[in-house]
């Protein structure tokens, strides 16, 4: 029932805009959900927007762990095996994204893999220094 209440609040408005550099008009659409406006165009449909949003949240999810390790200068309580398994999965996602030519997958999982390598490096660095 809660989801239906939110769906009733969604307001969709289409405004065709013409750009001289494009051969066809681009339709922009924005909708508001509880005061948050989201702008989409015909190039980026809702599915792409959801995929990019998921990629951003997935990529940023490792940032708090990296900040914690760097701030506390210790790797205590960190699971190196989990990070290695995650890094393997992220690298496979990057390879898959390259093979199907999906740059959203490549960028998001590449960024996550980079954060993962930084966490592993900092964890190993602080473990060895003790």
mmCIF file of N, CA and C in Angstrom:
data_model
loop_
_atom_site.group_PDB
_atom_site.id
_atom_site.type_symbol
_atom_site.label_atom_id
_atom_site.label_comp_id
_atom_site.label_asym_id
_atom_site.label_seq_id
_atom_site.Cartn_x
_atom_site.Cartn_y
_atom_site.Cartn_z
ATOM 1 N N UNK A 1 0.810 -1.194 0.000
ATOM 2 C CA UNK A 1 0.000 0.000 0.000
ATOM 3 C C UNK A 1 0.858 1.265 0.000
ATOM 4 N N UNK A 2 1.981 1.212 0.721
ATOM 5 C CA UNK A 2 2.852 2.385 0.799
ATOM 6 C C UNK A 2 3.398 2.738 -0.584
ATOM 7 N N UNK A 3 3.788 1.695 -1.350
ATOM 8 C CA UNK A 3 4.327 1.933 -2.691
ATOM 9 C C UNK A 3 3.270 2.554 -3.598
ATOM 10 N N UNK A 4 2.021 2.130 -3.468
ATOM 11 C CA UNK A 4 0.971 2.718 -4.287
ATOM 12 C C UNK A 4 0.767 4.188 -3.944
ATOM 13 N N UNK A 5 0.915 4.533 -2.662
ATOM 14 C CA UNK A 5 0.801 5.933 -2.260
ATOM 15 C C UNK A 5 1.889 6.783 -2.884
ATOM 16 N N UNK A 6 3.090 6.245 -2.943
ATOM 17 C CA UNK A 6 4.202 6.976 -3.569
ATOM 18 C C UNK A 6 3.956 7.121 -5.061
ATOM 19 N N UNK A 7 3.471 6.042 -5.707
ATOM 20 C CA UNK A 7 3.235 6.099 -7.149
ATOM 21 C C UNK A 7 2.168 7.135 -7.501
ATOM 22 N N UNK A 8 1.199 7.336 -6.643
ATOM 23 C CA UNK A 8 0.171 8.338 -6.903
ATOM 24 C C UNK A 8 0.744 9.747 -6.845
ATOM 25 N N UNK A 9 1.848 9.940 -6.139
ATOM 26 C CA UNK A 9 2.435 11.268 -5.991
ATOM 27 C C UNK A 9 3.371 11.619 -7.146
ATOM 28 N N UNK A 10 3.687 10.663 -7.993
ATOM 29 C CA UNK A 10 4.624 10.917 -9.089
ATOM 30 C C UNK A 10 3.950 11.778 -10.148
ATOM 31 N N UNK A 11 4.592 12.869 -10.483
ATOM 32 C CA UNK A 11 4.075 13.778 -11.500
ATOM 33 C C UNK A 11 5.027 13.735 -12.673
ATOM 34 N N UNK A 12 4.522 13.427 -13.851
ATOM 35 C CA UNK A 12 5.384 13.325 -15.029
ATOM 36 C C UNK A 12 4.973 14.414 -16.016
ATOM 37 N N UNK A 13 5.953 15.163 -16.476
ATOM 38 C CA UNK A 13 5.709 16.222 -17.454
ATOM 39 C C UNK A 13 6.742 16.078 -18.570
ATOM 40 N N UNK A 14 6.294 16.119 -19.795
ATOM 41 C CA UNK A 14 7.195 16.028 -20.933
ATOM 42 C C UNK A 14 7.318 17.401 -21.588
ATOM 43 N N UNK A 15 8.544 17.792 -21.919
ATOM 44 C CA UNK A 15 8.794 19.044 -22.615
ATOM 45 C C UNK A 15 9.733 18.749 -23.780
ATOM 46 N N UNK A 16 9.262 18.814 -25.018
ATOM 47 C CA UNK A 16 10.187 18.605 -26.127
ATOM 48 C C UNK A 16 11.114 19.805 -26.289
ATOM 49 N N UNK A 17 12.402 19.541 -26.328
ATOM 50 C CA UNK A 17 13.392 20.589 -26.522
ATOM 51 C C UNK A 17 14.171 20.278 -27.796
ATOM 52 N N UNK A 18 14.496 21.291 -28.547
ATOM 53 C CA UNK A 18 15.215 21.093 -29.796
ATOM 54 C C UNK A 18 16.623 21.683 -29.669
ATOM 55 N N UNK A 19 17.594 20.899 -30.058
ATOM 56 C CA UNK A 19 18.970 21.344 -30.062
ATOM 57 C C UNK A 19 19.456 21.349 -31.498
ATOM 58 N N UNK A 20 20.102 22.419 -31.940
ATOM 59 C CA UNK A 20 20.556 22.472 -33.332
ATOM 60 C C UNK A 20 21.599 21.423 -33.654
ATOM 61 N N UNK A 21 22.330 20.947 -32.659
ATOM 62 C CA UNK A 21 23.388 19.984 -32.939
ATOM 63 C C UNK A 21 22.843 18.567 -33.123
ATOM 64 N N UNK A 22 21.605 18.341 -32.729
ATOM 65 C CA UNK A 22 21.015 17.016 -32.858
ATOM 66 C C UNK A 22 20.040 16.983 -34.029
ATOM 67 N N UNK A 23 19.930 15.831 -34.653
ATOM 68 C CA UNK A 23 19.035 15.702 -35.790
ATOM 69 C C UNK A 23 17.583 15.536 -35.366
ATOM 70 N N UNK A 24 17.351 15.050 -34.173
ATOM 71 C CA UNK A 24 15.983 14.841 -33.711
ATOM 72 C C UNK A 24 15.788 15.541 -32.369
ATOM 73 N N UNK A 25 14.555 15.890 -32.068
ATOM 74 C CA UNK A 25 14.324 16.526 -30.770
ATOM 75 C C UNK A 25 14.529 15.535 -29.634
ATOM 76 N N UNK A 26 14.955 16.045 -28.526
ATOM 77 C CA UNK A 26 15.159 15.235 -27.337
ATOM 78 C C UNK A 26 14.035 15.557 -26.373
ATOM 79 N N UNK A 27 13.309 14.551 -25.954
ATOM 80 C CA UNK A 27 12.241 14.772 -25.002
ATOM 81 C C UNK A 27 12.790 14.641 -23.600
ATOM 82 N N UNK A 28 12.571 15.658 -22.801
ATOM 83 C CA UNK A 28 12.977 15.616 -21.406
ATOM 84 C C UNK A 28 11.762 15.311 -20.558
ATOM 85 N N UNK A 29 11.977 14.596 -19.536
ATOM 86 C CA UNK A 29 10.904 14.259 -18.621
ATOM 87 C C UNK A 29 11.448 14.431 -17.222
ATOM 88 N N UNK A 30 10.677 15.031 -16.369
ATOM 89 C CA UNK A 30 11.097 15.062 -14.974
ATOM 90 C C UNK A 30 9.922 14.619 -14.130
ATOM 91 N N UNK A 31 10.255 13.995 -13.039
ATOM 92 C CA UNK A 31 9.206 13.590 -12.126
ATOM 93 C C UNK A 31 9.659 13.876 -10.713
ATOM 94 N N UNK A 32 8.706 14.074 -9.853
ATOM 95 C CA UNK A 32 9.005 14.379 -8.465
ATOM 96 C C UNK A 32 8.440 13.275 -7.588
ATOM 97 N N UNK A 33 9.274 12.771 -6.719
ATOM 98 C CA UNK A 33 8.838 11.824 -5.704
ATOM 99 C C UNK A 33 9.224 12.424 -4.372
ATOM 100 N N UNK A 34 8.251 12.817 -3.615
ATOM 101 C CA UNK A 34 8.458 13.435 -2.307
ATOM 102 C C UNK A 34 9.418 14.621 -2.384
ATOM 103 N N UNK A 35 9.240 15.446 -3.381
ATOM 104 C CA UNK A 35 10.009 16.676 -3.491
ATOM 105 C C UNK A 35 11.351 16.539 -4.180
ATOM 106 N N UNK A 36 11.738 15.330 -4.550
ATOM 107 C CA UNK A 36 13.022 15.125 -5.228
ATOM 108 C C UNK A 36 12.753 15.053 -6.726
ATOM 109 N N UNK A 37 13.328 15.973 -7.474
ATOM 110 C CA UNK A 37 13.113 16.015 -8.919
ATOM 111 C C UNK A 37 14.186 15.205 -9.625
ATOM 112 N N UNK A 38 13.787 14.385 -10.553
ATOM 113 C CA UNK A 38 14.710 13.571 -11.343
ATOM 114 C C UNK A 38 14.457 13.902 -12.804
ATOM 115 N N UNK A 39 15.524 14.198 -13.535
ATOM 116 C CA UNK A 39 15.392 14.562 -14.941
ATOM 117 C C UNK A 39 15.896 13.407 -15.788
ATOM 118 N N UNK A 40 15.079 12.991 -16.739
ATOM 119 C CA UNK A 40 15.457 11.934 -17.675
ATOM 120 C C UNK A 40 15.265 12.475 -19.088
ATOM 121 N N UNK A 41 15.985 11.944 -20.028
ATOM 122 C CA UNK A 41 15.715 12.271 -21.415
ATOM 123 C C UNK A 41 15.573 10.981 -22.203
ATOM 124 N N UNK A 42 15.274 11.099 -23.479
ATOM 125 C CA UNK A 42 15.014 9.899 -24.264
ATOM 126 C C UNK A 42 16.273 9.058 -24.450
ATOM 127 N N UNK A 43 17.449 9.673 -24.310
ATOM 128 C CA UNK A 43 18.691 8.914 -24.429
ATOM 129 C C UNK A 43 18.903 8.071 -23.176
ATOM 130 N N UNK A 44 18.565 8.639 -22.021
ATOM 131 C CA UNK A 44 18.720 7.911 -20.769
ATOM 132 C C UNK A 44 17.329 7.583 -20.243
ATOM 133 N N UNK A 45 16.868 6.384 -20.495
ATOM 134 C CA UNK A 45 15.549 6.012 -20.029
ATOM 135 C C UNK A 45 15.603 5.610 -18.556
ATOM 136 N N UNK A 46 14.477 5.241 -18.017
ATOM 137 C CA UNK A 46 14.381 4.939 -16.597
ATOM 138 C C UNK A 46 15.257 3.740 -16.221
ATOM 139 N N UNK A 47 15.333 2.746 -17.089
ATOM 140 C CA UNK A 47 16.156 1.567 -16.800
ATOM 141 C C UNK A 47 17.624 1.940 -16.701
ATOM 142 N N UNK A 48 18.096 2.789 -17.600
ATOM 143 C CA UNK A 48 19.485 3.247 -17.552
ATOM 144 C C UNK A 48 19.732 4.064 -16.296
ATOM 145 N N UNK A 49 18.779 4.906 -15.937
ATOM 146 C CA UNK A 49 18.904 5.711 -14.726
ATOM 147 C C UNK A 49 19.017 4.823 -13.490
ATOM 148 N N UNK A 50 18.195 3.783 -13.425
ATOM 149 C CA UNK A 50 18.259 2.845 -12.296
ATOM 150 C C UNK A 50 19.608 2.141 -12.268
ATOM 151 N N UNK A 51 20.108 1.736 -13.435
ATOM 152 C CA UNK A 51 21.414 1.071 -13.512
ATOM 153 C C UNK A 51 22.555 1.973 -13.071
ATOM 154 N N UNK A 52 22.522 3.219 -13.499
ATOM 155 C CA UNK A 52 23.568 4.160 -13.098
ATOM 156 C C UNK A 52 23.486 4.435 -11.604
ATOM 157 N N UNK A 53 22.267 4.602 -11.084
ATOM 158 C CA UNK A 53 22.102 4.836 -9.647
ATOM 159 C C UNK A 53 22.620 3.655 -8.837
ATOM 160 N N UNK A 54 22.286 2.452 -9.271
ATOM 161 C CA UNK A 54 22.779 1.257 -8.576
ATOM 162 C C UNK A 54 24.295 1.193 -8.629
ATOM 163 N N UNK A 55 24.874 1.554 -9.763
ATOM 164 C CA UNK A 55 26.328 1.547 -9.898
ATOM 165 C C UNK A 55 26.988 2.542 -8.964
ATOM 166 N N UNK A 56 26.406 3.720 -8.851
ATOM 167 C CA UNK A 56 26.973 4.742 -7.973
ATOM 168 C C UNK A 56 26.932 4.271 -6.516
ATOM 169 N N UNK A 57 25.771 3.768 -6.090
ATOM 170 C CA UNK A 57 25.653 3.314 -4.701
ATOM 171 C C UNK A 57 26.559 2.117 -4.420
ATOM 172 N N UNK A 58 26.682 1.206 -5.382
ATOM 173 C CA UNK A 58 27.562 0.055 -5.207
ATOM 174 C C UNK A 58 29.020 0.501 -5.119
ATOM 175 N N UNK A 59 29.389 1.430 -5.978
ATOM 176 C CA UNK A 59 30.768 1.910 -5.968
ATOM 177 C C UNK A 59 31.130 2.660 -4.709
ATOM 178 N N UNK A 60 30.219 3.456 -4.215
ATOM 179 C CA UNK A 60 30.480 4.266 -3.034
ATOM 180 C C UNK A 60 30.391 3.437 -1.753
ATOM 181 N N UNK A 61 29.813 2.253 -1.820
ATOM 182 C CA UNK A 61 29.611 1.446 -0.611
ATOM 183 C C UNK A 61 30.923 1.063 0.083
ATOM 184 N N UNK A 62 32.017 0.981 -0.660
ATOM 185 C CA UNK A 62 33.300 0.617 -0.063
ATOM 186 C C UNK A 62 34.035 1.821 0.529
ATOM 187 N N UNK A 63 33.580 3.010 0.212
ATOM 188 C CA UNK A 63 34.247 4.219 0.686
ATOM 189 C C UNK A 63 34.292 4.341 2.210
ATOM 190 N N UNK A 64 33.214 4.054 2.938
ATOM 191 C CA UNK A 64 33.301 4.138 4.409
ATOM 192 C C UNK A 64 34.349 3.198 5.011
ATOM 193 N N UNK A 65 34.506 2.009 4.440
ATOM 194 C CA UNK A 65 35.515 1.073 4.934
ATOM 195 C C UNK A 65 36.915 1.623 4.701
ATOM 196 N N UNK A 66 37.147 2.207 3.534
ATOM 197 C CA UNK A 66 38.458 2.789 3.242
ATOM 198 C C UNK A 66 38.748 3.948 4.193
ATOM 199 N N UNK A 67 37.778 4.811 4.418
ATOM 200 C CA UNK A 67 37.969 5.942 5.333
ATOM 201 C C UNK A 67 38.263 5.440 6.742
ATOM 202 N N UNK A 68 37.545 4.400 7.177
ATOM 203 C CA UNK A 68 37.754 3.843 8.517
ATOM 204 C C UNK A 68 39.166 3.282 8.673
ATOM 205 N N UNK A 69 39.624 2.532 7.674
ATOM 206 C CA UNK A 69 40.970 1.945 7.745
ATOM 207 C C UNK A 69 42.025 3.044 7.766
ATOM 208 N N UNK A 70 41.862 4.061 6.924
ATOM 209 C CA UNK A 70 42.857 5.134 6.866
ATOM 210 C C UNK A 70 42.827 5.996 8.128
ATOM 211 N N UNK A 71 41.654 6.227 8.686
ATOM 212 C CA UNK A 71 41.539 7.061 9.878
ATOM 213 C C UNK A 71 42.098 6.349 11.105
ATOM 214 N N UNK A 72 41.745 5.067 11.270
ATOM 215 C CA UNK A 72 42.179 4.333 12.465
ATOM 216 C C UNK A 72 43.571 3.727 12.316
ATOM 217 N N UNK A 73 44.075 3.702 11.092
ATOM 218 C CA UNK A 73 45.408 3.154 10.810
ATOM 219 C C UNK A 73 45.566 1.729 11.347
ATOM 220 N N UNK A 74 44.509 0.943 11.186
ATOM 221 C CA UNK A 74 44.544 -0.457 11.589
ATOM 222 C C UNK A 74 43.606 -1.259 10.693
ATOM 223 N N UNK A 75 43.946 -2.517 10.510
ATOM 224 C CA UNK A 75 43.116 -3.418 9.711
ATOM 225 C C UNK A 75 42.392 -4.406 10.605
ATOM 226 N N UNK A 76 42.280 -4.075 11.869
ATOM 227 C CA UNK A 76 41.650 -4.968 12.827
ATOM 228 C C UNK A 76 40.175 -5.179 12.461
ATOM 229 N N UNK A 77 39.779 -6.436 12.424
ATOM 230 C CA UNK A 77 38.405 -6.784 12.122
ATOM 231 C C UNK A 77 38.064 -6.816 10.643
ATOM 232 N N UNK A 78 39.055 -6.603 9.791
ATOM 233 C CA UNK A 78 38.797 -6.605 8.358
ATOM 234 C C UNK A 78 38.975 -8.012 7.806
ATOM 235 N N UNK A 79 38.064 -8.458 6.984
ATOM 236 C CA UNK A 79 38.129 -9.792 6.382
ATOM 237 C C UNK A 79 38.826 -9.699 5.028
ATOM 238 N N UNK A 80 40.079 -10.140 4.991
ATOM 239 C CA UNK A 80 40.839 -10.092 3.742
ATOM 240 C C UNK A 80 40.282 -11.076 2.717
ATOM 241 N N UNK A 81 39.786 -12.228 3.181
ATOM 242 C CA UNK A 81 39.240 -13.207 2.240
ATOM 243 C C UNK A 81 37.977 -12.669 1.571
ATOM 244 N N UNK A 82 37.127 -11.960 2.303
ATOM 245 C CA UNK A 82 35.941 -11.368 1.701
ATOM 246 C C UNK A 82 36.333 -10.325 0.656
ATOM 247 N N UNK A 83 37.333 -9.508 0.970
ATOM 248 C CA UNK A 83 37.770 -8.497 0.023
ATOM 249 C C UNK A 83 38.374 -9.115 -1.232
ATOM 250 N N UNK A 84 39.096 -10.227 -1.071
ATOM 251 C CA UNK A 84 39.665 -10.903 -2.248
ATOM 252 C C UNK A 84 38.577 -11.516 -3.119
ATOM 253 N N UNK A 85 37.579 -12.121 -2.497
ATOM 254 C CA UNK A 85 36.462 -12.691 -3.265
ATOM 255 C C UNK A 85 35.704 -11.569 -3.975
ATOM 256 N N UNK A 86 35.458 -10.465 -3.273
ATOM 257 C CA UNK A 86 34.779 -9.318 -3.874
ATOM 258 C C UNK A 86 35.586 -8.746 -5.028
ATOM 259 N N UNK A 87 36.896 -8.626 -4.856
ATOM 260 C CA UNK A 87 37.760 -8.113 -5.923
ATOM 261 C C UNK A 87 37.712 -9.017 -7.149
ATOM 262 N N UNK A 88 37.698 -10.320 -6.937
ATOM 263 C CA UNK A 88 37.590 -11.267 -8.058
ATOM 264 C C UNK A 88 36.278 -11.053 -8.805
ATOM 265 N N UNK A 89 35.183 -10.936 -8.061
ATOM 266 C CA UNK A 89 33.884 -10.697 -8.693
ATOM 267 C C UNK A 89 33.834 -9.384 -9.444
ATOM 268 N N UNK A 90 34.404 -8.336 -8.871
ATOM 269 C CA UNK A 90 34.417 -7.029 -9.535
ATOM 270 C C UNK A 90 35.233 -7.066 -10.818
ATOM 271 N N UNK A 91 36.366 -7.755 -10.785
ATOM 272 C CA UNK A 91 37.189 -7.873 -12.000
ATOM 273 C C UNK A 91 36.451 -8.651 -13.084
ATOM 274 N N UNK A 92 35.718 -9.689 -12.678
ATOM 275 C CA UNK A 92 34.926 -10.440 -13.661
ATOM 276 C C UNK A 92 33.806 -9.579 -14.248
ATOM 277 N N UNK A 93 33.190 -8.720 -13.427
ATOM 278 C CA UNK A 93 32.174 -7.804 -13.940
ATOM 279 C C UNK A 93 32.780 -6.823 -14.940
ATOM 280 N N UNK A 94 34.001 -6.348 -14.668
ATOM 281 C CA UNK A 94 34.669 -5.435 -15.608
ATOM 282 C C UNK A 94 34.928 -6.145 -16.936
ATOM 283 N N UNK A 95 35.415 -7.365 -16.869
ATOM 284 C CA UNK A 95 35.673 -8.136 -18.092
ATOM 285 C C UNK A 95 34.374 -8.364 -18.856
ATOM 286 N N UNK A 96 33.323 -8.726 -18.140
ATOM 287 C CA UNK A 96 32.015 -8.932 -18.766
ATOM 288 C C UNK A 96 31.521 -7.643 -19.419
ATOM 289 N N UNK A 97 31.642 -6.528 -18.721
ATOM 290 C CA UNK A 97 31.225 -5.241 -19.277
ATOM 291 C C UNK A 97 32.007 -4.875 -20.527
ATOM 292 N N UNK A 98 33.301 -5.176 -20.539
ATOM 293 C CA UNK A 98 34.111 -4.921 -21.738
ATOM 294 C C UNK A 98 33.670 -5.801 -22.898
ATOM 295 N N UNK A 99 33.348 -7.041 -22.609
ATOM 296 C CA UNK A 99 32.959 -7.973 -23.669
ATOM 297 C C UNK A 99 31.612 -7.619 -24.289
ATOM 298 N N UNK A 100 30.684 -7.079 -23.491
ATOM 299 C CA UNK A 100 29.378 -6.704 -24.056
ATOM 300 C C UNK A 100 29.305 -5.212 -24.378
ATOM 301 N N UNK A 101 30.424 -4.516 -24.204
ATOM 302 C CA UNK A 101 30.538 -3.098 -24.521
ATOM 303 C C UNK A 101 29.557 -2.251 -23.700
ATOM 304 N N UNK A 102 29.491 -2.529 -22.399
ATOM 305 C CA UNK A 102 28.623 -1.784 -21.490
ATOM 306 C C UNK A 102 29.524 -0.979 -20.564
ATOM 307 N N UNK A 103 29.658 0.314 -20.865
ATOM 308 C CA UNK A 103 30.618 1.144 -20.140
ATOM 309 C C UNK A 103 30.144 1.511 -18.743
ATOM 310 N N UNK A 104 28.850 1.414 -18.500
ATOM 311 C CA UNK A 104 28.347 1.642 -17.139
ATOM 312 C C UNK A 104 28.868 0.555 -16.213
ATOM 313 N N UNK A 105 28.793 -0.697 -16.663
ATOM 314 C CA UNK A 105 29.331 -1.813 -15.874
ATOM 315 C C UNK A 105 30.831 -1.673 -15.670
ATOM 316 N N UNK A 106 31.531 -1.318 -16.719
ATOM 317 C CA UNK A 106 32.989 -1.196 -16.640
ATOM 318 C C UNK A 106 33.386 -0.091 -15.661
ATOM 319 N N UNK A 107 32.767 1.078 -15.789
ATOM 320 C CA UNK A 107 33.137 2.218 -14.932
ATOM 321 C C UNK A 107 32.787 1.953 -13.472
ATOM 322 N N UNK A 108 31.586 1.477 -13.227
ATOM 323 C CA UNK A 108 31.148 1.272 -11.844
ATOM 324 C C UNK A 108 31.964 0.187 -11.154
ATOM 325 N N UNK A 109 32.137 -0.938 -11.814
ATOM 326 C CA UNK A 109 32.867 -2.033 -11.189
ATOM 327 C C UNK A 109 34.367 -1.773 -11.183
ATOM 328 N N UNK A 110 34.870 -1.021 -12.154
ATOM 329 C CA UNK A 110 36.270 -0.626 -12.122
ATOM 330 C C UNK A 110 36.563 0.293 -10.948
ATOM 331 N N UNK A 111 35.651 1.246 -10.691
ATOM 332 C CA UNK A 111 35.810 2.133 -9.543
ATOM 333 C C UNK A 111 35.739 1.344 -8.238
ATOM 334 N N UNK A 112 34.786 0.423 -8.152
ATOM 335 C CA UNK A 112 34.670 -0.411 -6.948
ATOM 336 C C UNK A 112 35.917 -1.268 -6.756
ATOM 337 N N UNK A 113 36.447 -1.816 -7.850
ATOM 338 C CA UNK A 113 37.666 -2.620 -7.758
ATOM 339 C C UNK A 113 38.845 -1.767 -7.286
ATOM 340 N N UNK A 114 38.928 -0.532 -7.773
ATOM 341 C CA UNK A 114 39.993 0.376 -7.340
ATOM 342 C C UNK A 114 39.890 0.654 -5.844
ATOM 343 N N UNK A 115 38.682 0.939 -5.351
ATOM 344 C CA UNK A 115 38.500 1.146 -3.913
ATOM 345 C C UNK A 115 38.868 -0.109 -3.127
ATOM 346 N N UNK A 116 38.493 -1.266 -3.664
ATOM 347 C CA UNK A 116 38.799 -2.534 -3.006
ATOM 348 C C UNK A 116 40.307 -2.749 -2.914
ATOM 349 N N UNK A 117 41.026 -2.455 -3.988
ATOM 350 C CA UNK A 117 42.490 -2.585 -3.978
ATOM 351 C C UNK A 117 43.096 -1.614 -2.970
ATOM 352 N N UNK A 118 42.542 -0.405 -2.880
ATOM 353 C CA UNK A 118 43.053 0.566 -1.916
ATOM 354 C C UNK A 118 42.825 0.085 -0.478
ATOM 355 N N UNK A 119 41.649 -0.506 -0.220
ATOM 356 C CA UNK A 119 41.363 -1.043 1.117
ATOM 357 C C UNK A 119 42.308 -2.192 1.438
ATOM 358 N N UNK A 120 42.487 -3.100 0.478
ATOM 359 C CA UNK A 120 43.412 -4.222 0.685
ATOM 360 C C UNK A 120 44.832 -3.726 0.921
ATOM 361 N N UNK A 121 45.261 -2.765 0.125
ATOM 362 C CA UNK A 121 46.626 -2.235 0.274
ATOM 363 C C UNK A 121 46.818 -1.575 1.634
ATOM 364 N N UNK A 122 45.842 -0.751 2.027
ATOM 365 C CA UNK A 122 45.947 -0.091 3.333
ATOM 366 C C UNK A 122 45.906 -1.119 4.456
ATOM 367 N N UNK A 123 45.056 -2.126 4.321
ATOM 368 C CA UNK A 123 44.961 -3.171 5.341
ATOM 369 C C UNK A 123 46.256 -3.950 5.481
ATOM 370 N N UNK A 124 46.851 -4.307 4.356
ATOM 371 C CA UNK A 124 48.137 -5.027 4.389
ATOM 372 C C UNK A 124 49.229 -4.123 4.952
ATOM 373 N N UNK A 125 49.241 -2.855 4.535
ATOM 374 C CA UNK A 125 50.239 -1.897 5.013
ATOM 375 C C UNK A 125 50.195 -1.759 6.535
ATOM 376 N N UNK A 126 48.989 -1.572 7.075
ATOM 377 C CA UNK A 126 48.876 -1.380 8.515
ATOM 378 C C UNK A 126 49.056 -2.670 9.284
ATOM 379 N N UNK A 127 48.772 -3.828 8.664
ATOM 380 C CA UNK A 127 49.018 -5.110 9.323
ATOM 381 C C UNK A 127 50.512 -5.409 9.440
ATOM 382 N N UNK A 128 51.256 -5.077 8.378
ATOM 383 C CA UNK A 128 52.697 -5.325 8.358
ATOM 384 C C UNK A 128 53.433 -4.361 9.288
ATOM 385 N N UNK A 129 52.951 -3.136 9.419
ATOM 386 C CA UNK A 129 53.629 -2.135 10.234
ATOM 387 C C UNK A 129 53.562 -2.431 11.718
ATOM 388 N N UNK A 130 52.599 -3.258 12.146
ATOM 389 C CA UNK A 130 52.471 -3.536 13.587
ATOM 390 C C UNK A 130 53.544 -4.437 14.083
#
